[in-house]
Every structure is written in structure tokens, then in C-alpha cells.
């Protein structure tokens, strides 16, 4: 199972990105202004459309409509990820003193707040790929997290920014 988790496309893409970004200057020069910069531009164009493609794919996979018993689980997972986790993150950062304990600057505090508010599509897709579980319920959870993620993330990040020094 570890082999499947480490050899999926998300992990390989992240490792390749780190190699290019942190690699030797000649390698970076190939992708930034060099002969392979067209690949970077192509990846940037695909990235601009990634969220729309994700929502279209998730929406297409939602037919037929799940049974009523599934909606309780979907609501619970979405509420925990989009409300519970951001509240816990903000509570630890501002009221628990985690930001000052770790010596985080305002930018570092904002990064931690963003990480606590992001929908969990990548984690869910990796769980499905590595365990072979039912992709249907994960698709429903991903879709509703992205639908409700924008307003909840905006609200929690506004709260995080209002509490920064």
C-alpha cells in the first residue's frame, strides 16, 4: 500500500517540482526562460483551468443522486473539514498561543490558517487511489467541499487576518 501511495501521479509531480525548484541553477534555467519553458507555460495554462475541470468531473460523477443515508455522512465530513478544522486552527493560533510559541510571523500564521481551511480533495483522492475504496462517496464529499469551501474559507481567513498583529 505504501508503494501505491508513493508512486501515484500527485507524489511524482510534487517530487519533480521540488527537483526543478531546488535543483542546480542550470536545471532551473532550462524551465525558466530556457528551451523547456514551453512545458512550464503549458503546465501553468492547465493549472488555470484545474479547478473548473475538477468541478466538472466531480459533478459528472454524481449521477445517480446518492441515497438519503449518504447525505448524513457527507454533511458530517464537510462540516468537520470546513467548519470544525478551521475553528480548531484559529483557536490554536490566536487563543492557544500556537503562533507565538512557534515564533510564526504574520505570513507564517496566515499559511497555517490557509492550510486549516483548504478542502481535502487531494487527501481524499490519495486515499481512494491507495486503498481502492469506493470512489463514489469520496466524489460526493469532494464536490460538496468545493461548493461550500469558497465561502467558509473566505470567512475563516478574514477572521484569521483580523486577529493578526
PDB file of C-alpha atoms in Angstrom:
ATOM      1  CA  UNK A   1       0.000   0.000   0.000  1.00  0.00           C
ATOM      2  CA  UNK A   2       2.895   2.371   0.733  1.00  0.00           C
ATOM      3  CA  UNK A   3       4.303   1.712  -2.737  1.00  0.00           C
ATOM      4  CA  UNK A   4       0.975   2.651  -4.326  1.00  0.00           C
ATOM      5  CA  UNK A   5       0.737   5.827  -2.218  1.00  0.00           C
ATOM      6  CA  UNK A   6       4.279   6.922  -3.069  1.00  0.00           C
ATOM      7  CA  UNK A   7       4.077   6.127  -6.770  1.00  0.00           C
ATOM      8  CA  UNK A   8       0.848   7.946  -7.615  1.00  0.00           C
ATOM      9  CA  UNK A   9       0.811  10.872 -10.016  1.00  0.00           C
ATOM     10  CA  UNK A  10       0.416  13.520  -7.295  1.00  0.00           C
ATOM     11  CA  UNK A  11       3.529  12.432  -5.438  1.00  0.00           C
ATOM     12  CA  UNK A  12       5.621  12.116  -8.608  1.00  0.00           C
ATOM     13  CA  UNK A  13       4.552  15.605  -9.748  1.00  0.00           C
ATOM     14  CA  UNK A  14       5.423  17.109  -6.358  1.00  0.00           C
ATOM     15  CA  UNK A  15       8.864  15.455  -6.337  1.00  0.00           C
ATOM     16  CA  UNK A  16       9.560  16.609  -9.915  1.00  0.00           C
ATOM     17  CA  UNK A  17       8.557  20.161  -8.953  1.00  0.00           C
ATOM     18  CA  UNK A  18      10.884  20.123  -5.952  1.00  0.00           C
ATOM     19  CA  UNK A  19      13.743  18.807  -8.067  1.00  0.00           C
ATOM     20  CA  UNK A  20      13.328  21.607 -10.605  1.00  0.00           C
ATOM     21  CA  UNK A  21      12.754  24.343  -7.992  1.00  0.00           C
ATOM     22  CA  UNK A  22      15.517  23.292  -5.604  1.00  0.00           C
ATOM     23  CA  UNK A  23      17.875  21.743  -8.135  1.00  0.00           C
ATOM     24  CA  UNK A  24      21.011  23.234  -9.653  1.00  0.00           C
ATOM     25  CA  UNK A  25      20.727  26.598 -11.449  1.00  0.00           C
ATOM     26  CA  UNK A  26      21.294  25.107 -14.946  1.00  0.00           C
ATOM     27  CA  UNK A  27      18.267  22.838 -14.450  1.00  0.00           C
ATOM     28  CA  UNK A  28      16.105  25.771 -13.331  1.00  0.00           C
ATOM     29  CA  UNK A  29      17.351  27.809 -16.299  1.00  0.00           C
ATOM     30  CA  UNK A  30      16.035  25.136 -18.674  1.00  0.00           C
ATOM     31  CA  UNK A  31      12.469  25.624 -17.376  1.00  0.00           C
ATOM     32  CA  UNK A  32      12.535  29.345 -16.573  1.00  0.00           C
ATOM     33  CA  UNK A  33      13.355  31.224 -19.777  1.00  0.00           C
ATOM     34  CA  UNK A  34      15.204  28.328 -21.397  1.00  0.00           C
ATOM     35  CA  UNK A  35      14.291  25.862 -24.122  1.00  0.00           C
ATOM     36  CA  UNK A  36      11.883  23.914 -21.859  1.00  0.00           C
ATOM     37  CA  UNK A  37       9.952  26.964 -20.662  1.00  0.00           C
ATOM     38  CA  UNK A  38       7.122  25.955 -23.013  1.00  0.00           C
ATOM     39  CA  UNK A  39       6.473  22.973 -20.702  1.00  0.00           C
ATOM     40  CA  UNK A  40       6.189  25.294 -17.707  1.00  0.00           C
ATOM     41  CA  UNK A  41       3.815  27.568 -19.623  1.00  0.00           C
ATOM     42  CA  UNK A  42       1.697  24.573 -20.681  1.00  0.00           C
ATOM     43  CA  UNK A  43       1.508  23.394 -17.073  1.00  0.00           C
ATOM     44  CA  UNK A  44       0.525  26.910 -15.970  1.00  0.00           C
ATOM     45  CA  UNK A  45      -2.281  27.012 -18.549  1.00  0.00           C
ATOM     46  CA  UNK A  46      -3.597  23.648 -17.376  1.00  0.00           C
ATOM     47  CA  UNK A  47      -3.369  24.799 -13.758  1.00  0.00           C
ATOM     48  CA  UNK A  48      -5.541  27.834 -14.525  1.00  0.00           C
ATOM     49  CA  UNK A  49      -8.339  25.512 -15.622  1.00  0.00           C
ATOM     50  CA  UNK A  50      -7.753  22.817 -12.991  1.00  0.00           C
ATOM     51  CA  UNK A  51     -10.442  23.887 -10.535  1.00  0.00           C
ATOM     52  CA  UNK A  52     -13.109  24.135 -13.233  1.00  0.00           C
ATOM     53  CA  UNK A  53     -12.084  20.747 -14.659  1.00  0.00           C
ATOM     54  CA  UNK A  54     -12.216  19.234 -11.158  1.00  0.00           C
ATOM     55  CA  UNK A  55     -15.732  20.534 -10.505  1.00  0.00           C
ATOM     56  CA  UNK A  56     -16.989  19.374 -13.917  1.00  0.00           C
ATOM     57  CA  UNK A  57     -15.510  15.914 -13.359  1.00  0.00           C
ATOM     58  CA  UNK A  58     -16.900  15.675  -9.839  1.00  0.00           C
ATOM     59  CA  UNK A  59     -20.313  16.894 -10.964  1.00  0.00           C
ATOM     60  CA  UNK A  60     -20.438  14.366 -13.793  1.00  0.00           C
ATOM     61  CA  UNK A  61     -19.620  11.561 -11.359  1.00  0.00           C
ATOM     62  CA  UNK A  62     -22.537  12.465  -9.069  1.00  0.00           C
ATOM     63  CA  UNK A  63     -25.208  10.699 -11.094  1.00  0.00           C
ATOM     64  CA  UNK A  64     -27.324   8.996  -9.803  1.00  0.00           C
ATOM     65  CA  UNK A  65     -28.084  11.089  -6.745  1.00  0.00           C
ATOM     66  CA  UNK A  66     -26.856   9.335  -3.556  1.00  0.00           C
ATOM     67  CA  UNK A  67     -29.376   7.848  -1.139  1.00  0.00           C
ATOM     68  CA  UNK A  68     -30.537   9.799   1.918  1.00  0.00           C
ATOM     69  CA  UNK A  69     -28.294   7.849   4.296  1.00  0.00           C
ATOM     70  CA  UNK A  70     -25.225   9.059   2.400  1.00  0.00           C
ATOM     71  CA  UNK A  71     -26.146  12.722   2.924  1.00  0.00           C
ATOM     72  CA  UNK A  72     -25.620  12.444   6.680  1.00  0.00           C
ATOM     73  CA  UNK A  73     -22.069  11.209   6.185  1.00  0.00           C
ATOM     74  CA  UNK A  74     -21.365  13.819   3.510  1.00  0.00           C
ATOM     75  CA  UNK A  75     -22.690  16.621   5.739  1.00  0.00           C
ATOM     76  CA  UNK A  76     -20.675  15.372   8.700  1.00  0.00           C
ATOM     77  CA  UNK A  77     -17.395  15.132   6.800  1.00  0.00           C
ATOM     78  CA  UNK A  78     -17.897  18.519   5.131  1.00  0.00           C
ATOM     79  CA  UNK A  79     -18.843  20.197   8.423  1.00  0.00           C
ATOM     80  CA  UNK A  80     -15.833  18.716  10.186  1.00  0.00           C
ATOM     81  CA  UNK A  81     -13.398  19.734   7.431  1.00  0.00           C
ATOM     82  CA  UNK A  82     -14.880  23.129   6.518  1.00  0.00           C
ATOM     83  CA  UNK A  83     -16.026  24.358   9.946  1.00  0.00           C
ATOM     84  CA  UNK A  84     -14.502  22.206  12.692  1.00  0.00           C
ATOM     85  CA  UNK A  85     -10.895  22.146  11.479  1.00  0.00           C
ATOM     86  CA  UNK A  86     -10.719  25.888  10.665  1.00  0.00           C
ATOM     87  CA  UNK A  87     -12.218  26.741  14.076  1.00  0.00           C
ATOM     88  CA  UNK A  88      -9.682  24.499  15.796  1.00  0.00           C
ATOM     89  CA  UNK A  89      -6.844  26.012  13.742  1.00  0.00           C
ATOM     90  CA  UNK A  90      -7.869  29.591  14.520  1.00  0.00           C
ATOM     91  CA  UNK A  91      -8.403  28.719  18.170  1.00  0.00           C
ATOM     92  CA  UNK A  92      -4.928  27.235  18.453  1.00  0.00           C
ATOM     93  CA  UNK A  93      -3.308  30.085  16.537  1.00  0.00           C
ATOM     94  CA  UNK A  94      -4.949  33.006  18.319  1.00  0.00           C
ATOM     95  CA  UNK A  95      -6.272  31.791  21.654  1.00  0.00           C
ATOM     96  CA  UNK A  96      -3.961  28.855  22.272  1.00  0.00           C
ATOM     97  CA  UNK A  97      -0.848  30.911  21.571  1.00  0.00           C
ATOM     98  CA  UNK A  98       0.493  28.464  18.982  1.00  0.00           C
ATOM     99  CA  UNK A  99       1.674  31.244  16.664  1.00  0.00           C
ATOM    100  CA  UNK A 100       3.748  32.905  19.373  1.00  0.00           C
ATOM    101  CA  UNK A 101       5.027  29.571  20.725  1.00  0.00           C
ATOM    102  CA  UNK A 102       6.300  28.576  17.293  1.00  0.00           C
ATOM    103  CA  UNK A 103       7.580  32.093  16.599  1.00  0.00           C
ATOM    104  CA  UNK A 104       5.462  32.461  13.462  1.00  0.00           C
ATOM    105  CA  UNK A 105       5.410  35.780  11.661  1.00  0.00           C
ATOM    106  CA  UNK A 106       2.168  37.175  10.268  1.00  0.00           C
ATOM    107  CA  UNK A 107       2.871  35.396   6.965  1.00  0.00           C
ATOM    108  CA  UNK A 108       3.538  32.104   8.743  1.00  0.00           C
ATOM    109  CA  UNK A 109       0.320  32.439  10.721  1.00  0.00           C
ATOM    110  CA  UNK A 110      -1.585  33.067   7.505  1.00  0.00           C
ATOM    111  CA  UNK A 111      -0.059  29.968   5.870  1.00  0.00           C
ATOM    112  CA  UNK A 112      -1.112  27.800   8.823  1.00  0.00           C
ATOM    113  CA  UNK A 113      -4.612  29.336   8.718  1.00  0.00           C
ATOM    114  CA  UNK A 114      -4.885  28.608   4.972  1.00  0.00           C
ATOM    115  CA  UNK A 115      -3.784  25.007   5.500  1.00  0.00           C
ATOM    116  CA  UNK A 116      -6.524  24.592   8.103  1.00  0.00           C
ATOM    117  CA  UNK A 117      -9.227  25.893   5.735  1.00  0.00           C
ATOM    118  CA  UNK A 118      -8.451  24.159   2.423  1.00  0.00           C
ATOM    119  CA  UNK A 119     -10.878  21.480   1.151  1.00  0.00           C
ATOM    120  CA  UNK A 120      -9.417  17.994   1.284  1.00  0.00           C
ATOM    121  CA  UNK A 121      -9.703  16.871  -2.351  1.00  0.00           C
ATOM    122  CA  UNK A 122      -6.086  15.808  -2.643  1.00  0.00           C
ATOM    123  CA  UNK A 123      -6.160  13.793   0.583  1.00  0.00           C
ATOM    124  CA  UNK A 124      -9.408  12.065  -0.405  1.00  0.00           C
ATOM    125  CA  UNK A 125      -8.194  11.230  -3.906  1.00  0.00           C
ATOM    126  CA  UNK A 126      -4.965   9.795  -2.494  1.00  0.00           C
ATOM    127  CA  UNK A 127      -6.965   7.674  -0.021  1.00  0.00           C
ATOM    128  CA  UNK A 128      -9.094   6.286  -2.840  1.00  0.00           C
ATOM    129  CA  UNK A 129      -6.073   5.602  -5.078  1.00  0.00           C
ATOM    130  CA  UNK A 130      -4.018   3.905  -2.394  1.00  0.00           C
ATOM    131  CA  UNK A 131      -6.728   1.868  -0.642  1.00  0.00           C
ATOM    132  CA  UNK A 132      -9.015   1.063  -3.550  1.00  0.00           C
ATOM    133  CA  UNK A 133     -12.103   2.117  -1.564  1.00  0.00           C
ATOM    134  CA  UNK A 134     -15.413   3.248  -3.023  1.00  0.00           C
ATOM    135  CA  UNK A 135     -14.709   6.316  -5.131  1.00  0.00           C
ATOM    136  CA  UNK A 136     -18.396   7.321  -5.322  1.00  0.00           C
ATOM    137  CA  UNK A 137     -18.752   8.523  -1.728  1.00  0.00           C
ATOM    138  CA  UNK A 138     -15.388  10.291  -1.917  1.00  0.00           C
ATOM    139  CA  UNK A 139     -16.530  12.059  -5.083  1.00  0.00           C
ATOM    140  CA  UNK A 140     -19.657  13.357  -3.365  1.00  0.00           C
ATOM    141  CA  UNK A 141     -17.617  14.610  -0.406  1.00  0.00           C
ATOM    142  CA  UNK A 142     -15.091  16.343  -2.702  1.00  0.00           C
ATOM    143  CA  UNK A 143     -17.830  18.040  -4.699  1.00  0.00           C
ATOM    144  CA  UNK A 144     -19.674  19.480  -1.701  1.00  0.00           C
ATOM    145  CA  UNK A 145     -16.444  20.535  -0.013  1.00  0.00           C
ATOM    146  CA  UNK A 146     -15.535  22.576  -3.087  1.00  0.00           C
ATOM    147  CA  UNK A 147     -19.007  24.081  -3.326  1.00  0.00           C
ATOM    148  CA  UNK A 148     -19.021  25.214   0.312  1.00  0.00           C
ATOM    149  CA  UNK A 149     -15.251  25.689   0.586  1.00  0.00           C
ATOM    150  CA  UNK A 150     -15.173  29.126  -1.022  1.00  0.00           C
ATOM    151  CA  UNK A 151     -17.491  30.926   1.446  1.00  0.00           C
ATOM    152  CA  UNK A 152     -16.186  29.118   4.524  1.00  0.00           C
ATOM    153  CA  UNK A 153     -12.535  29.590   3.570  1.00  0.00           C
ATOM    154  CA  UNK A 154     -13.154  33.287   2.867  1.00  0.00           C
ATOM    155  CA  UNK A 155     -14.868  33.746   6.226  1.00  0.00           C
ATOM    156  CA  UNK A 156     -12.220  31.927   8.255  1.00  0.00           C
ATOM    157  CA  UNK A 157      -9.326  33.646   6.516  1.00  0.00           C
ATOM    158  CA  UNK A 158     -10.998  37.010   7.163  1.00  0.00           C
ATOM    159  CA  UNK A 159     -11.167  36.053  10.838  1.00  0.00           C
ATOM    160  CA  UNK A 160      -7.530  34.943  10.780  1.00  0.00           C
ATOM    161  CA  UNK A 161      -6.415  38.209   9.171  1.00  0.00           C
ATOM    162  CA  UNK A 162      -8.461  40.315  11.590  1.00  0.00           C
ATOM    163  CA  UNK A 163      -6.680  38.722  14.536  1.00  0.00           C
ATOM    164  CA  UNK A 164      -3.151  39.278  13.218  1.00  0.00           C
ATOM    165  CA  UNK A 165      -0.979  41.962  14.742  1.00  0.00           C
TER     166      UNK A 165
END
